[in-house]
């Protein structure tokens, strides 16, 4: 685990930061897929962790959560519109042909979090991070913003790597996993307006280049 800003730690769960979790003070953001749970716990050993928050109800962010919450006995929360999916251990995806439902549901399911509560937009989490509503990739997707030093944990509003090649760079999240891409583009523009000095995404390396995010947002086509 590496400190990337004051009291902000990056927990890389795959090669080239393919899957990320973050520790904001004593608050764990995301927990990878179910197979990452053990690794997250190991990385947190010896640290005080009092709360777990989830950027969005997808299997690669909430999959490890059950294990963490049980082991550390801490409360867990997500964006209000994602809480129902967290309760069921479901991923929120776009509509798809019914014949694919059973298979897709099985792949995208994860241990349920029936105790999950809703984060309030504007609520302060950890060391000065404010909850922002950033919907699109899921209806209840949230990000965590600290204006003092310009740190933004943005989940999958943008991917900071190409998910197939793992090459670093900004991309929209894949349409196949994004129920409302147009809404997500509005969220991308909104986070670009914040001009984050440090952008911490769910996938890919940390980005210290607000101009790159601005340029990426400006180049999006609806
Ligand atoms: Zn993801």
XYZ file of N, CA and C and ligand atoms in Angstrom:
667
model
N 0.852 -1.197 0.000
C 0.000 0.000 0.000
C 0.889 1.248 0.000
N 0.536 2.185 -0.863
C 1.404 3.340 -1.057
C 0.641 4.625 -0.739
N 1.268 5.534 0.004
C 0.623 6.825 0.288
C 0.809 7.737 -0.928
N -0.298 8.157 -1.528
C -0.231 8.961 -2.752
C -0.603 10.415 -2.494
N -1.200 10.699 -1.350
C -1.498 12.060 -0.902
C -1.650 11.968 0.603
N -1.790 13.109 1.275
C -1.870 13.112 2.718
C -2.994 12.189 3.212
N -2.623 11.126 3.918
C -3.575 10.162 4.489
C -4.395 9.429 3.437
N -3.896 9.373 2.201
C -4.568 8.648 1.111
C -3.627 7.551 0.618
N -4.105 6.313 0.718
C -3.274 5.178 0.329
C -3.889 4.439 -0.850
N -3.025 4.071 -1.784
C -3.439 3.320 -2.969
C -3.137 1.847 -2.742
N -4.144 1.036 -2.952
C -3.994 -0.407 -2.802
C -4.221 -1.032 -4.172
N -3.126 -1.434 -4.816
C -3.208 -2.002 -6.156
C -3.509 -3.495 -6.052
N -4.581 -3.936 -6.716
C -5.024 -5.330 -6.578
C -4.770 -6.143 -7.838
N -4.054 -5.561 -8.784
C -3.741 -6.307 -10.003
C -2.529 -5.697 -10.649
N -1.922 -6.416 -11.607
C -0.763 -5.854 -12.297
C -1.134 -4.534 -12.975
N -0.234 -3.578 -12.957
C -0.441 -2.258 -13.566
C -1.681 -1.557 -13.004
N -1.949 -1.803 -11.736
C -3.107 -1.177 -11.088
C -4.402 -1.450 -11.851
N -4.549 -2.679 -12.324
C -5.736 -3.057 -13.100
C -7.006 -2.944 -12.273
N -6.903 -3.214 -10.979
C -8.028 -3.055 -10.050
C -7.479 -2.360 -8.803
N -8.193 -1.319 -8.367
C -7.696 -0.532 -7.235
C -8.704 -0.438 -6.096
N -8.153 -0.351 -4.884
C -8.929 0.082 -3.716
C -8.115 1.214 -3.094
N -8.751 1.997 -2.239
C -8.055 3.123 -1.610
C -8.414 3.187 -0.142
N -7.461 3.652 0.646
C -7.742 3.903 2.051
C -7.645 5.408 2.271
N -8.768 6.019 2.646
C -8.812 7.458 2.927
C -8.867 7.589 4.440
N -7.733 7.876 5.044
C -7.685 7.883 6.513
C -8.022 6.493 7.009
N -9.171 6.352 7.691
C -9.563 5.020 8.174
C -10.787 4.480 7.420
N -10.995 4.975 6.209
C -12.139 4.534 5.393
C -11.646 3.819 4.137
N -12.085 2.592 3.977
C -11.709 1.815 2.794
C -12.708 2.087 1.665
N -12.173 2.492 0.503
C -13.015 2.702 -0.677
C -12.828 1.523 -1.629
N -13.914 0.804 -1.876
C -13.948 -0.363 -2.762
C -13.091 -1.508 -2.208
N -13.347 -2.716 -2.725
C -12.633 -3.881 -2.182
C -12.341 -4.924 -3.261
N -12.361 -4.482 -4.539
C -12.054 -5.407 -5.619
C -13.110 -6.487 -5.769
N -12.757 -7.522 -6.508
C -13.647 -8.663 -6.705
C -13.514 -9.615 -5.520
N -14.381 -10.631 -5.471
C -14.366 -11.563 -4.336
C -12.974 -12.156 -4.123
N -12.285 -12.451 -5.224
C -10.968 -13.082 -5.105
C -9.928 -12.137 -4.510
N -10.217 -10.826 -4.475
C -9.267 -9.853 -3.929
C -9.442 -9.620 -2.428
N -10.551 -10.128 -1.870
C -10.879 -9.814 -0.480
C -9.749 -10.114 0.489
N -9.154 -11.289 0.319
C -8.093 -11.724 1.217
C -6.896 -10.772 1.160
N -6.585 -10.368 -0.065
C -5.442 -9.489 -0.280
C -5.673 -8.098 0.345
N -6.893 -7.629 0.218
C -7.227 -6.332 0.814
C -7.057 -6.417 2.327
N -7.584 -7.484 2.904
C -7.487 -7.659 4.360
C -6.040 -7.684 4.825
N -5.208 -8.380 4.072
C -3.797 -8.493 4.429
C -3.141 -7.114 4.407
N -3.479 -6.340 3.370
C -2.892 -5.008 3.240
C -3.339 -4.083 4.371
N -4.540 -4.345 4.892
C -5.084 -3.475 5.947
C -4.633 -3.896 7.343
N -3.957 -5.026 7.427
C -3.574 -5.563 8.740
C -2.784 -4.526 9.531
N -3.163 -4.327 10.781
C -2.444 -3.394 11.646
C -2.907 -1.961 11.512
N -3.812 -1.692 10.568
C -4.317 -0.320 10.418
C -5.716 -0.221 11.003
N -6.032 0.955 11.505
C -7.382 1.187 12.010
C -8.280 1.483 10.825
N -9.291 0.653 10.622
C -10.265 0.893 9.553
C -11.643 0.885 10.202
N -12.385 1.972 10.030
C -13.647 2.096 10.764
C -14.863 2.039 9.861
N -14.635 2.127 8.534
C -15.780 2.203 7.634
C -15.363 1.754 6.240
N -16.349 1.188 5.517
C -16.104 0.778 4.128
C -17.159 1.435 3.244
N -16.715 2.094 2.193
C -17.649 2.704 1.244
C -17.346 2.167 -0.151
N -18.386 2.125 -0.990
C -18.275 1.489 -2.306
C -18.710 2.500 -3.366
N -17.855 2.726 -4.368
C -18.168 3.733 -5.401
C -19.395 3.327 -6.206
N -19.544 2.009 -6.468
C -20.712 1.552 -7.228
C -20.870 0.043 -7.099
N -22.109 -0.408 -7.330
C -22.465 -1.806 -7.096
C -22.078 -2.679 -8.295
N -20.778 -2.843 -8.507
C -20.289 -3.769 -9.522
C -19.374 -4.790 -8.852
N -19.335 -5.969 -9.468
C -18.659 -7.112 -8.868
C -17.164 -6.873 -8.627
N -16.542 -6.012 -9.445
C -15.100 -5.773 -9.292
C -14.795 -4.657 -8.288
N -15.829 -4.140 -7.616
C -15.628 -3.092 -6.596
C -16.217 -3.516 -5.254
N -17.335 -4.266 -5.327
C -18.033 -4.688 -4.111
C -17.855 -6.182 -3.843
N -17.154 -6.887 -4.740
C -17.029 -8.341 -4.613
C -16.272 -8.770 -3.372
N -15.257 -7.992 -2.993
C -14.456 -8.346 -1.820
C -15.036 -7.813 -0.524
N -16.116 -7.048 -0.625
C -16.605 -6.289 0.531
C -17.097 -7.158 1.687
N -17.839 -8.232 1.367
C -18.414 -9.087 2.423
C -17.320 -9.566 3.384
N -16.229 -10.022 2.788
C -15.125 -10.562 3.582
C -14.522 -9.496 4.506
N -14.350 -8.294 3.962
C -13.759 -7.192 4.735
C -14.677 -6.797 5.895
N -15.955 -6.622 5.549
C -16.924 -6.151 6.536
C -17.052 -7.163 7.682
N -17.045 -8.449 7.332
C -17.150 -9.491 8.357
C -15.900 -9.542 9.233
N -14.741 -9.443 8.586
C -13.490 -9.581 9.342
C -13.256 -8.378 10.239
N -13.573 -7.190 9.764
C -13.263 -5.965 10.526
C -14.453 -5.449 11.327
N -15.637 -6.038 11.067
C -16.876 -5.609 11.744
C -17.081 -4.104 11.620
N -17.116 -3.667 10.383
C -17.287 -2.229 10.122
C -18.531 -2.019 9.258
N -19.146 -0.829 9.353
C -20.316 -0.539 8.517
C -19.911 -0.320 7.054
N -20.876 -0.562 6.158
C -20.611 -0.435 4.721
C -21.711 0.419 4.093
N -21.322 1.256 3.135
C -22.282 2.150 2.480
C -21.937 2.313 1.006
N -22.987 2.682 0.246
C -22.804 3.001 -1.171
C -23.777 4.098 -1.564
N -23.735 4.521 -2.818
C -24.658 5.549 -3.304
C -26.101 5.077 -3.181
N -27.023 6.001 -2.872
C -28.412 5.626 -2.564
C -29.033 4.745 -3.646
N -28.829 5.083 -4.913
C -29.480 4.332 -5.993
C -28.812 2.976 -6.255
N -27.704 2.710 -5.600
C -27.034 1.408 -5.746
C -27.254 0.500 -4.537
N -27.870 1.031 -3.496
C -27.953 0.276 -2.249
C -28.755 -1.021 -2.417
N -29.834 -0.947 -3.184
C -30.650 -2.140 -3.387
C -29.833 -3.260 -4.041
N -28.999 -2.898 -5.023
C -28.142 -3.884 -5.692
C -27.103 -4.435 -4.712
N -26.557 -3.581 -3.865
C -25.602 -4.050 -2.844
C -26.279 -5.032 -1.899
N -27.535 -4.726 -1.529
C -28.282 -5.629 -0.630
C -28.431 -7.019 -1.244
N -28.578 -7.054 -2.571
C -28.823 -8.322 -3.257
C -27.535 -8.973 -3.776
N -26.421 -8.255 -3.735
C -25.189 -8.785 -4.322
C -25.269 -8.860 -5.832
N -25.886 -7.844 -6.413
C -26.099 -7.770 -7.851
C -25.265 -6.637 -8.438
N -24.865 -6.774 -9.713
C -24.230 -5.671 -10.415
C -25.282 -4.953 -11.233
N -25.171 -3.618 -11.301
C -26.120 -2.841 -12.084
C -25.570 -2.711 -13.496
N -26.270 -3.299 -14.460
C -25.804 -3.238 -15.839
C -26.882 -2.706 -16.750
N -26.542 -2.525 -18.042
C -27.559 -2.095 -19.000
C -28.548 -3.218 -19.274
N -29.718 -2.901 -19.810
C -30.662 -3.948 -20.162
C -30.038 -4.872 -21.205
N -30.393 -6.123 -21.177
C -29.821 -7.076 -22.139
C -30.890 -8.109 -22.479
N -30.648 -8.865 -23.567
C -31.639 -9.881 -23.942
C -31.866 -10.860 -22.792
N -33.146 -11.233 -22.591
C -33.482 -12.022 -21.423
C -32.743 -13.361 -21.374
N -32.474 -13.937 -22.554
C -31.817 -15.252 -22.559
C -30.417 -15.191 -21.929
N -29.824 -13.991 -21.912
C -28.490 -13.854 -21.328
C -28.543 -13.568 -19.832
N -29.746 -13.269 -19.343
C -29.874 -12.818 -17.964
C -29.260 -13.759 -16.931
N -29.617 -15.037 -17.038
C -29.201 -15.989 -16.002
C -27.676 -16.063 -15.938
N -27.045 -16.160 -17.107
C -25.586 -16.278 -17.164
C -24.936 -14.996 -16.643
N -25.405 -13.868 -17.185
C -24.819 -12.577 -16.811
C -24.974 -12.328 -15.316
N -26.140 -12.673 -14.775
C -26.370 -12.456 -13.348
C -25.408 -13.272 -12.502
N -25.144 -14.483 -12.974
C -24.257 -15.346 -12.194
C -22.838 -14.759 -12.178
N -22.372 -14.323 -13.352
C -21.016 -13.772 -13.446
C -20.889 -12.496 -12.624
N -21.947 -11.696 -12.650
C -21.875 -10.362 -12.047
C -22.319 -10.349 -10.591
N -22.643 -11.514 -10.034
C -23.114 -11.511 -8.649
C -21.928 -11.611 -7.685
N -22.158 -11.214 -6.456
C -21.107 -11.207 -5.437
C -21.799 -11.349 -4.080
N -21.045 -11.663 -3.023
C -21.682 -11.863 -1.724
C -22.486 -10.627 -1.303
N -23.753 -10.849 -0.973
C -24.681 -9.753 -0.685
C -24.269 -8.958 0.556
N -24.666 -7.700 0.555
C -24.376 -6.790 1.675
C -25.697 -6.194 2.180
N -26.524 -7.036 2.822
C -27.872 -6.588 3.202
C -27.871 -5.443 4.210
N -26.742 -5.219 4.869
C -26.686 -4.150 5.878
C -26.227 -2.813 5.296
N -25.926 -2.776 3.998
C -25.370 -1.544 3.411
C -26.341 -0.375 3.558
N -25.805 0.783 3.908
C -26.609 2.002 4.042
C -26.233 2.974 2.927
N -27.059 4.015 2.769
C -26.864 4.970 1.679
C -25.981 6.138 2.112
N -25.036 6.489 1.240
C -24.236 7.700 1.434
C -25.073 8.901 1.005
N -24.916 10.000 1.706
C -25.603 11.230 1.323
C -24.639 12.090 0.516
N -25.095 12.645 -0.613
C -24.235 13.599 -1.320
C -23.879 14.750 -0.372
N -22.621 15.127 -0.344
C -22.180 16.199 0.553
C -21.670 15.698 1.895
N -21.984 14.441 2.194
C -21.484 13.831 3.441
C -19.947 13.796 3.405
N -19.320 14.008 4.555
C -17.861 13.958 4.610
C -17.413 12.568 5.062
N -16.482 12.018 4.308
C -15.990 10.665 4.547
C -14.480 10.734 4.763
N -13.995 10.122 5.835
C -12.542 10.091 6.067
C -11.983 11.495 6.226
N -10.704 11.684 5.843
C -10.036 12.968 6.068
C -10.450 14.027 5.045
N -11.680 14.541 5.210
C -12.114 15.695 4.410
C -12.610 15.392 3.010
N -12.975 14.155 2.727
C -13.511 13.823 1.398
C -15.040 13.966 1.406
N -15.539 14.653 0.374
C -16.971 14.896 0.262
C -17.548 13.931 -0.778
N -18.715 13.377 -0.467
C -19.387 12.449 -1.384
C -20.023 13.248 -2.525
N -19.681 12.882 -3.763
C -20.285 13.499 -4.953
C -21.115 12.458 -5.688
N -22.279 12.855 -6.156
C -23.065 11.993 -7.036
C -22.453 12.047 -8.424
N -22.055 10.885 -8.960
C -21.482 10.851 -10.308
C -22.120 9.693 -11.080
N -23.427 9.784 -11.361
C -24.147 8.659 -11.956
C -23.826 8.444 -13.435
N -24.239 7.296 -13.934
C -24.078 6.956 -15.348
C -23.549 5.542 -15.512
N -22.355 5.292 -14.933
C -21.800 3.937 -14.974
C -22.636 3.008 -14.089
N -23.213 3.569 -13.051
C -24.342 2.957 -12.334
C -25.175 4.124 -11.854
N -26.435 3.856 -11.536
C -27.339 4.952 -11.159
C -26.872 5.650 -9.884
N -26.288 4.870 -8.982
C -25.896 5.436 -7.693
C -24.393 5.616 -7.541
N -23.683 5.691 -8.657
C -22.216 5.831 -8.593
C -21.835 7.107 -7.837
N -20.904 6.972 -6.894
C -20.412 8.143 -6.159
C -18.893 8.252 -6.283
N -18.400 9.486 -6.124
C -16.969 9.762 -6.080
C -16.673 10.489 -4.779
N -15.381 10.594 -4.442
C -14.979 11.215 -3.182
C -13.961 12.308 -3.487
N -14.268 13.538 -3.080
C -13.514 14.720 -3.501
C -13.004 15.502 -2.297
N -11.689 15.772 -2.317
C -11.097 16.632 -1.287
C -10.546 17.867 -1.981
N -11.261 18.973 -1.826
C -10.914 20.204 -2.547
C -9.588 20.799 -2.058
N -9.274 20.615 -0.763
C -8.066 21.234 -0.188
C -6.813 20.969 -1.019
N -6.611 19.707 -1.394
C -5.424 19.401 -2.200
C -5.797 18.763 -3.542
N -7.076 18.846 -3.910
C -7.495 18.431 -5.248
C -7.385 16.941 -5.517
N -7.754 16.124 -4.529
C -7.711 14.665 -4.724
C -9.124 14.141 -4.993
N -9.263 13.380 -6.078
C -10.566 12.807 -6.423
C -10.457 11.303 -6.612
N -11.260 10.557 -5.850
C -11.397 9.113 -6.059
C -12.670 8.937 -6.880
N -12.524 8.482 -8.135
C -13.656 8.598 -9.082
C -14.233 7.272 -9.530
N -13.831 6.143 -8.894
C -14.408 4.856 -9.305
C -14.266 4.646 -10.800
N -15.375 4.319 -11.464
C -15.329 4.030 -12.905
C -15.992 5.121 -13.747
N -16.061 6.341 -13.224
C -16.538 7.447 -14.070
C -15.622 7.539 -15.293
N -14.320 7.421 -15.052
C -13.371 7.179 -16.148
C -12.498 5.989 -15.771
N -12.027 5.281 -16.774
C -10.995 4.270 -16.574
C -9.659 4.940 -16.898
N -8.652 4.717 -16.059
C -7.335 5.321 -16.298
C -6.408 4.373 -17.049
N -6.978 3.318 -17.592
C -6.211 2.388 -18.429
C -7.162 1.779 -19.451
N -6.598 1.244 -20.523
C -7.416 0.458 -21.437
C -7.627 -0.898 -20.773
N -8.876 -1.309 -20.632
C -9.144 -2.500 -19.809
C -8.624 -3.788 -20.456
N -8.463 -3.815 -21.756
C -7.964 -5.029 -22.410
C -6.440 -5.026 -22.515
N -5.871 -3.892 -22.957
C -4.406 -3.856 -23.139
C -3.689 -3.477 -21.848
N -4.395 -2.913 -20.871
C -3.884 -2.375 -19.599
C -2.960 -1.167 -19.803
N -2.942 -0.616 -21.010
C -2.119 0.579 -21.237
C -2.744 1.785 -20.541
N -1.900 2.594 -19.889
C -2.405 3.773 -19.176
C -3.005 4.774 -20.150
N -4.063 5.445 -19.731
C -4.720 6.442 -20.570
C -6.179 6.526 -20.157
N -6.820 7.642 -20.481
C -8.208 7.840 -20.066
C -9.186 7.268 -21.086
N -10.196 6.583 -20.578
C -11.232 5.990 -21.436
C -12.571 6.084 -20.720
N -13.638 6.154 -21.527
C -14.955 5.964 -20.944
C -15.059 4.504 -20.514
N -15.817 4.217 -19.456
C -16.010 2.805 -19.104
C -16.784 2.104 -20.213
N -16.560 0.799 -20.414
C -17.203 0.093 -21.520
C -18.732 0.219 -21.476
N -19.318 0.437 -22.644
C -20.772 0.597 -22.742
C -21.495 -0.652 -22.241
N -20.867 -1.811 -22.408
C -21.506 -3.066 -22.000
C -21.780 -3.106 -20.497
N -21.032 -2.303 -19.724
C -21.217 -2.299 -18.269
C -21.734 -0.957 -17.760
N -22.198 -0.124 -18.682
C -22.605 1.237 -18.307
C -24.048 1.475 -18.731
N -24.982 1.466 -17.783
C -26.400 1.601 -18.150
C -26.720 2.921 -18.849
N -26.040 4.006 -18.517
C -26.379 5.305 -19.104
C -25.104 6.071 -19.488
N -24.526 5.728 -20.652
C -23.256 6.363 -21.060
C -23.361 7.881 -21.196
N -24.516 8.400 -21.662
C -24.654 9.855 -21.823
C -24.601 10.543 -20.457
N -25.277 9.941 -19.487
C -25.257 10.489 -18.121
C -23.848 10.417 -17.563
N -23.154 9.323 -17.876
C -21.781 9.191 -17.389
C -20.870 10.249 -18.006
N -21.099 10.592 -19.290
C -20.287 11.652 -19.904
C -20.499 12.979 -19.182
N -21.735 13.216 -18.747
C -21.976 14.445 -17.965
C -21.188 14.389 -16.645
N -21.129 13.202 -16.060
C -20.333 13.065 -14.829
C -18.846 13.283 -15.109
N -18.374 12.814 -16.265
C -16.959 13.032 -16.617
C -16.680 14.532 -16.737
N -17.601 15.242 -17.400
C -17.408 16.697 -17.551
C -17.426 17.381 -16.187
N -18.293 16.891 -15.316
C -18.385 17.493 -13.973
C -17.092 17.278 -13.184
N -16.504 16.091 -13.285
C -15.263 15.883 -12.513
C -14.097 16.633 -13.167
N -14.124 16.781 -14.493
C -13.069 17.562 -15.161
C -13.122 19.017 -14.710
N -14.330 19.522 -14.470
C -14.498 20.905 -14.000
C -13.844 21.120 -12.631
N -13.710 20.060 -11.862
C -13.065 20.179 -10.545
C -11.555 20.360 -10.682
N -11.018 20.034 -11.860
C -9.569 20.088 -12.123
C -8.770 19.377 -11.032
N -9.061 18.086 -10.820
C -8.347 17.355 -9.767
C -6.842 17.278 -10.045
N -6.072 17.568 -9.023
C -4.605 17.466 -9.159
C -4.181 16.002 -9.141
N -4.960 15.198 -8.436
C -4.671 13.760 -8.368
C -5.979 13.004 -8.585
N -6.025 12.226 -9.661
C -7.219 11.457 -9.999
C -6.937 9.988 -9.710
N -7.770 9.391 -8.851
C -7.577 7.999 -8.456
C -8.780 7.200 -8.939
N -8.573 6.411 -9.993
C -9.662 5.671 -10.629
C -9.706 4.235 -10.132
N -10.806 3.570 -10.415
C -10.958 2.169 -10.046
C -10.049 1.238 -10.831
N -9.694 1.682 -12.028
C -8.821 0.867 -12.885
C -7.751 1.762 -13.500
N -6.500 1.384 -13.336
C -5.401 2.141 -13.939
C -4.664 2.982 -12.920
N -3.507 3.508 -13.350
C -2.630 4.235 -12.426
C -3.173 5.601 -12.038
N -2.634 6.144 -10.948
C -2.972 7.507 -10.509
C -2.587 8.487 -11.612
N -3.428 9.516 -11.791
C -3.168 10.511 -12.830
C -3.011 11.884 -12.179
N -1.844 12.480 -12.382
C -1.600 13.825 -11.842
C -1.549 14.809 -12.994
N -2.645 14.953 -13.695
C -2.662 15.789 -14.898
C -4.084 16.268 -15.189
N -4.500 17.357 -14.484
C -5.866 17.855 -14.686
C -6.122 18.283 -16.133
N -5.061 18.714 -16.833
C -5.234 19.152 -18.222
C -5.615 17.964 -19.102
N -5.006 16.816 -18.843
C -5.325 15.606 -19.622
C -6.791 15.233 -19.433
N -7.292 15.354 -18.197
C -8.701 15.030 -17.938
C -9.608 16.049 -18.635
N -9.232 17.315 -18.579
C -9.997 18.383 -19.249
C -10.095 18.105 -20.751
N -8.935 17.776 -21.344
C -8.881 17.523 -22.786
C -9.724 16.303 -23.146
N -9.638 15.269 -22.323
C -10.422 14.059 -22.542
C -11.921 14.388 -22.484
N -12.313 15.133 -21.465
C -13.741 15.493 -21.297
C -14.217 16.332 -22.478
N -13.381 17.280 -22.906
C -13.759 18.154 -24.024
C -13.914 17.363 -25.333
N -13.202 16.253 -25.442
C -13.227 15.474 -26.679
C -14.361 14.457 -26.741
N -15.142 14.358 -25.675
C -16.227 13.362 -25.664
C -17.333 13.772 -26.620
N -17.871 12.796 -27.312
C -18.936 13.061 -28.271
C -20.208 12.350 -27.794
N -21.301 13.100 -27.729
C -22.579 12.497 -27.327
C -23.304 11.899 -28.525
Zn -14.840 -1.433 -12.371
